[in-house]
Tab-separated table of N, CA, C and O in Angstrom:
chain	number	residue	atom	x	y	z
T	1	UNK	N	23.580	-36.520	-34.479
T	1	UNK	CA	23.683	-35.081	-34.354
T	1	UNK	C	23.335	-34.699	-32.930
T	1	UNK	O	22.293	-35.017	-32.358
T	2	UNK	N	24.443	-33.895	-32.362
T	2	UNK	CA	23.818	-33.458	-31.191
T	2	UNK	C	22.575	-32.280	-30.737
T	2	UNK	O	22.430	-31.343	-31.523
T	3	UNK	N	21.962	-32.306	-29.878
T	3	UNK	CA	20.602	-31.747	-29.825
T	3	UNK	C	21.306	-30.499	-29.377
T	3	UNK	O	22.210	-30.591	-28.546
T	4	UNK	N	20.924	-29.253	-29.910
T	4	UNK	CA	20.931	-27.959	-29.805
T	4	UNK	C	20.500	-27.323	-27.941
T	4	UNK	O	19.332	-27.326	-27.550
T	5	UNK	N	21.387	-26.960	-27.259
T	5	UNK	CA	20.794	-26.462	-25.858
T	5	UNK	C	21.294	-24.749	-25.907
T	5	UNK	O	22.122	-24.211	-26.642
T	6	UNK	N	20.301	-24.078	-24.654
T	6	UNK	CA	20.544	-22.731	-24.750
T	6	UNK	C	21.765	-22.535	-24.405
T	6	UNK	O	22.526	-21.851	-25.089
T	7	UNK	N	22.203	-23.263	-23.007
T	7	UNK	CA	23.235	-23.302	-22.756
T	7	UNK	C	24.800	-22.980	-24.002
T	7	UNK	O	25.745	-22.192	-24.036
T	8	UNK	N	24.323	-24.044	-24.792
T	8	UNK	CA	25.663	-24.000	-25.959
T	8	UNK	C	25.149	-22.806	-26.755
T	8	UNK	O	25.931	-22.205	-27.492
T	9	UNK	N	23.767	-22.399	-26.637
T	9	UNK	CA	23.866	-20.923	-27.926
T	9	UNK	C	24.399	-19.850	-26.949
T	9	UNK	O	24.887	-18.878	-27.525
T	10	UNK	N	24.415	-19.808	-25.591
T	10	UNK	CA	24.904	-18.911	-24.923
T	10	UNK	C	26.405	-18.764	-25.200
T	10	UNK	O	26.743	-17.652	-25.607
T	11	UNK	N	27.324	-19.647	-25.059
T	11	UNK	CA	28.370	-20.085	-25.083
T	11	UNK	C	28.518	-19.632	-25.950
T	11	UNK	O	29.205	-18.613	-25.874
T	12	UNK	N	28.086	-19.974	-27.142
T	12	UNK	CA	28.406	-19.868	-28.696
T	12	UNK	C	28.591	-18.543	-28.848
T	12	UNK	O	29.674	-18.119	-29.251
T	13	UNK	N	27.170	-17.410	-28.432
T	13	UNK	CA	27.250	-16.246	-28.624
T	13	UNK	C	28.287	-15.425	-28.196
T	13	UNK	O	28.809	-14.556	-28.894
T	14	UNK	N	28.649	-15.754	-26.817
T	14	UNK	CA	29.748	-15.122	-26.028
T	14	UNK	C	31.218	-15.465	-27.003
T	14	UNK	O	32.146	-14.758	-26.611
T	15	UNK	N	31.471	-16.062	-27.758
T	15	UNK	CA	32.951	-16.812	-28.474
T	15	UNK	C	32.616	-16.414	-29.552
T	15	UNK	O	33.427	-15.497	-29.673
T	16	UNK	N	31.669	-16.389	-31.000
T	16	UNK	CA	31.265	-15.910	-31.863
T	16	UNK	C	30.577	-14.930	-32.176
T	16	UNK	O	30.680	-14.454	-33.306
T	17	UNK	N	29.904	-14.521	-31.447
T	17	UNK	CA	28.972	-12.787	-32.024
T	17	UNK	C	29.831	-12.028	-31.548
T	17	UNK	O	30.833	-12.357	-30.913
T	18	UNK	N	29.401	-10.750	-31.893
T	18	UNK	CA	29.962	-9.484	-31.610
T	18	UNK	C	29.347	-8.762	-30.669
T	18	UNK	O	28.322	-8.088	-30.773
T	19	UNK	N	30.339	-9.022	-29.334
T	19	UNK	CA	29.743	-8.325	-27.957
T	19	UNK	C	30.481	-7.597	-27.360
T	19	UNK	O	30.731	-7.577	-26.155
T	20	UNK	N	31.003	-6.736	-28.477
T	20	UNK	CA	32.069	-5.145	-27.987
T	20	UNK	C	30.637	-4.216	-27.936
T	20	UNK	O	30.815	-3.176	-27.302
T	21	UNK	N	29.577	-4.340	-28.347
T	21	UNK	CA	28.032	-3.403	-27.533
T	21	UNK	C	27.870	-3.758	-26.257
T	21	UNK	O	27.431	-2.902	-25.490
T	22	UNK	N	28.041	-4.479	-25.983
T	22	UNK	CA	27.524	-5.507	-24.203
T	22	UNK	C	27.637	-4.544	-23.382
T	22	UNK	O	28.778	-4.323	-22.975
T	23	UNK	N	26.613	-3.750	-22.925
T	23	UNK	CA	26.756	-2.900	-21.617
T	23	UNK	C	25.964	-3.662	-20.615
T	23	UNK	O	25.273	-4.666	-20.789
T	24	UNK	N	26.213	-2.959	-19.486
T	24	UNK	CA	25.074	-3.212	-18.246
T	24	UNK	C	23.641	-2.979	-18.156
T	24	UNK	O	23.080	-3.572	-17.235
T	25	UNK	N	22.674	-1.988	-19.171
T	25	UNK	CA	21.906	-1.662	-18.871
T	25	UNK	C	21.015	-1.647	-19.941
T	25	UNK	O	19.820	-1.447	-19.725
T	26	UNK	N	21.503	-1.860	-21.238
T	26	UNK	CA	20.476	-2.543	-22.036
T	26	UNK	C	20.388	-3.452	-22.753
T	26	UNK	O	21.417	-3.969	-23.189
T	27	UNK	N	19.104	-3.943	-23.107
T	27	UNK	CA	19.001	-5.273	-24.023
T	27	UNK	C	19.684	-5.553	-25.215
T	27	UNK	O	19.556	-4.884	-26.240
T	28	UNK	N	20.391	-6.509	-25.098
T	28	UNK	CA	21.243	-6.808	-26.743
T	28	UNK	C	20.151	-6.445	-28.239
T	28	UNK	O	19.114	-7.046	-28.524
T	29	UNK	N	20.615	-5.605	-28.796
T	29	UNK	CA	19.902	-5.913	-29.496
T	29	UNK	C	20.703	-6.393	-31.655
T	29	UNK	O	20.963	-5.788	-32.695
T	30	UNK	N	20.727	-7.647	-31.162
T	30	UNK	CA	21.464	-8.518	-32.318
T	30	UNK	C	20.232	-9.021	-32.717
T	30	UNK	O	19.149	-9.103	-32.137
T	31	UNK	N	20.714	-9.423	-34.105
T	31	UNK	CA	20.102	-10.345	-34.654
T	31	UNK	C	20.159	-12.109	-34.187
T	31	UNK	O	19.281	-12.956	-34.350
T	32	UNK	N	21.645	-12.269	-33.510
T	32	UNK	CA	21.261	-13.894	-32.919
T	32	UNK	C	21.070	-13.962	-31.912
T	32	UNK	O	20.854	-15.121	-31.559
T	33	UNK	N	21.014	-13.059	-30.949
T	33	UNK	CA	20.114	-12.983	-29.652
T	33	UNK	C	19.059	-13.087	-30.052
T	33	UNK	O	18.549	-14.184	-29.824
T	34	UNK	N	18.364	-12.264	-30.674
T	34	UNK	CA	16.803	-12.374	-31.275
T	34	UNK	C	16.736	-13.771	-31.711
T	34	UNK	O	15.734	-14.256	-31.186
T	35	UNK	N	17.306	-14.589	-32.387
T	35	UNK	CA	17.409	-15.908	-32.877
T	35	UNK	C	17.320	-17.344	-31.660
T	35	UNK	O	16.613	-18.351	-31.610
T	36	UNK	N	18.464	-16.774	-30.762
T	36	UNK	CA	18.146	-17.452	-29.990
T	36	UNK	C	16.890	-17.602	-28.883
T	36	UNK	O	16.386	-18.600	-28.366
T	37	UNK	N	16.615	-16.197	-28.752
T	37	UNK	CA	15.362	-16.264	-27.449
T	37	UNK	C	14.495	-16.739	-28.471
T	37	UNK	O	13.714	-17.389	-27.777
T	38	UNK	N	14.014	-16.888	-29.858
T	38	UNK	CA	13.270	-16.877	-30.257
T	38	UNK	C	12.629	-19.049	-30.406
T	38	UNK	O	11.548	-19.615	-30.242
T	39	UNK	N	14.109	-19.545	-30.799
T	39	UNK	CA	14.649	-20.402	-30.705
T	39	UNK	C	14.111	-21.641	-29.347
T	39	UNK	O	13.597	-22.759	-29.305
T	40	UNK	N	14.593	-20.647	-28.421
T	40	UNK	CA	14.300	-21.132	-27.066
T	40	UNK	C	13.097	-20.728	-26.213
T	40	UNK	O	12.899	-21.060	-25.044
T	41	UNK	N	12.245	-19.875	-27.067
T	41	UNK	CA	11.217	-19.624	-26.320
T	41	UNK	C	11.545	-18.808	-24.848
T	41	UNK	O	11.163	-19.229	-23.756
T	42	UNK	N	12.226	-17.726	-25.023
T	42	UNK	CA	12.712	-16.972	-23.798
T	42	UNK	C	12.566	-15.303	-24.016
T	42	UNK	O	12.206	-14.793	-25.077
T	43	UNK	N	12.822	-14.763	-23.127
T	43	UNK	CA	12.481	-13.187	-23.652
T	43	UNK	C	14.200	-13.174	-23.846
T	43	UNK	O	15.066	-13.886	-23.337
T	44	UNK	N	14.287	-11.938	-24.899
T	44	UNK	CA	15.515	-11.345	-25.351
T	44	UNK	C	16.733	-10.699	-23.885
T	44	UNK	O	17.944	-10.486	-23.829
T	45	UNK	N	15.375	-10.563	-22.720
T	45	UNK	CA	16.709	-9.953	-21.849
T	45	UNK	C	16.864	-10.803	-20.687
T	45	UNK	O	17.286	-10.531	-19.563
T	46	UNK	N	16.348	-12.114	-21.289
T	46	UNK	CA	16.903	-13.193	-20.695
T	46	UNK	C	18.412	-13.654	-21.604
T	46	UNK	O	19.488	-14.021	-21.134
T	47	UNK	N	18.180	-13.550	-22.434
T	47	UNK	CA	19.120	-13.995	-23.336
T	47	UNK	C	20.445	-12.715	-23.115
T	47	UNK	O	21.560	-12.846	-23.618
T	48	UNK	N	20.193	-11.989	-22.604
T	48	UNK	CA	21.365	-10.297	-22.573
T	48	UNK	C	21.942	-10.747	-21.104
T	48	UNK	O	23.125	-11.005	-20.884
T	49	UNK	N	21.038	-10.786	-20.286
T	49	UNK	CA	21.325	-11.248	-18.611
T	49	UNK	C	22.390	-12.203	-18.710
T	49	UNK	O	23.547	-11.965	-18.366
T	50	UNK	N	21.860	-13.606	-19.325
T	50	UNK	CA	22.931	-14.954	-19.331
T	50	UNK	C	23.949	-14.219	-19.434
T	50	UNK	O	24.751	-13.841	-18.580
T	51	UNK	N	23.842	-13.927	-21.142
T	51	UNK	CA	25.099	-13.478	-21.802
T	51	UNK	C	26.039	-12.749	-21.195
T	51	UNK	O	27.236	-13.003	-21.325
T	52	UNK	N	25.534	-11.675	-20.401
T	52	UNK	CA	26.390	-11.175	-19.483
T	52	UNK	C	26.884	-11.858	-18.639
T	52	UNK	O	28.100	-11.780	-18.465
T	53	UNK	N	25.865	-12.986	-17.636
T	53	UNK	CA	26.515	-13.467	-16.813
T	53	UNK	C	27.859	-14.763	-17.058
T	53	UNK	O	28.746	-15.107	-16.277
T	54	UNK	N	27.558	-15.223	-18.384
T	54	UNK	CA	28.368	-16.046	-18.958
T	54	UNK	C	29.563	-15.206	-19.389
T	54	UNK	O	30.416	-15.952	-18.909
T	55	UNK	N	30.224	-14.280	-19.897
T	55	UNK	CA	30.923	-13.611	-20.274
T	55	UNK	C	31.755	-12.969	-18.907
T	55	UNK	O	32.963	-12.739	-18.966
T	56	UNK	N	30.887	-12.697	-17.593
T	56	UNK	CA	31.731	-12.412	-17.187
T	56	UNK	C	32.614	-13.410	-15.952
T	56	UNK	O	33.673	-13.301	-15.334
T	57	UNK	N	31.350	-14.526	-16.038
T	57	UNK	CA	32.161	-15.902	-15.328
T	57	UNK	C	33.052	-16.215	-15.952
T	57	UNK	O	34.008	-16.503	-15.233
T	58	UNK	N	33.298	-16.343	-17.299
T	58	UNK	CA	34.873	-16.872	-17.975
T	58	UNK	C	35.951	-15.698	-18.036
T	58	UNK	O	37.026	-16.066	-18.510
T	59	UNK	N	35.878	-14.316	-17.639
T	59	UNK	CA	36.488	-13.676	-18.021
T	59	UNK	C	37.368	-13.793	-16.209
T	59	UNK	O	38.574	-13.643	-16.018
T	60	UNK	N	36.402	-14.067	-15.229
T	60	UNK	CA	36.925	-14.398	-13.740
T	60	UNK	C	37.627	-15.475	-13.088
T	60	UNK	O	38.308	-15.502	-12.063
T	61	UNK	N	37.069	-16.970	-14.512
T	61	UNK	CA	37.739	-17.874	-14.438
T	61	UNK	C	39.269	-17.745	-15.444
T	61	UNK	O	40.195	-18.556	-15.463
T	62	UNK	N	39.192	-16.939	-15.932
T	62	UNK	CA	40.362	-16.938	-16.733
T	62	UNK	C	41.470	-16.199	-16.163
T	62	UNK	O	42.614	-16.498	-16.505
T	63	UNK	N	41.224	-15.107	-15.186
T	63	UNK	CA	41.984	-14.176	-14.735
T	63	UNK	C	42.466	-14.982	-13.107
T	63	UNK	O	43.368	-14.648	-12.340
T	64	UNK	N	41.476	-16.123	-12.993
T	64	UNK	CA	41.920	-17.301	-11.643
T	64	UNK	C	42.814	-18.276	-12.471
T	64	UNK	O	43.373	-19.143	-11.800
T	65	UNK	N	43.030	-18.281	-13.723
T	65	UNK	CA	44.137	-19.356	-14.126
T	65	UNK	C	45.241	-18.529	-14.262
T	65	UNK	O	46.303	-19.150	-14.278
T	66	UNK	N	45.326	-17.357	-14.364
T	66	UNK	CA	46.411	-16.670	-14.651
T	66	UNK	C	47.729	-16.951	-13.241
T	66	UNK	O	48.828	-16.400	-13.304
């Protein structure tokens, strides 16, 4: 079994949760964000920050494959 990283719950979250809320200026507030910081021992708007920043690196790499 492979070992669980934040990295892949980041990932995960950005492709599976529901992040039509995702603004700029406040903290996610989901239930698997909460899961994950909790998970990983991180604060929640560490877990909102990534998420943002992960979401909007693939959305820049995707619009560079176009």
């Amino acid at each position: 079994m492979k070992r669980p990283s934040y990295r892949h719950a980041i990932a995960w979250l950005a492709h599976n949760d529901d992040t039509q809320w995702l603004n700029d200026e406040d903290p996610i507030e989901s239930v698997s964000t909460a899961l994950v910081a909790d998970l990983f021992g991180v604060d929640v708007e560490r877990v909102t920050r990534d998420l943002r920043r992960f979401i909007k690196r693939t959305a820049k790499d995707a619009r560079s494959a176009s």
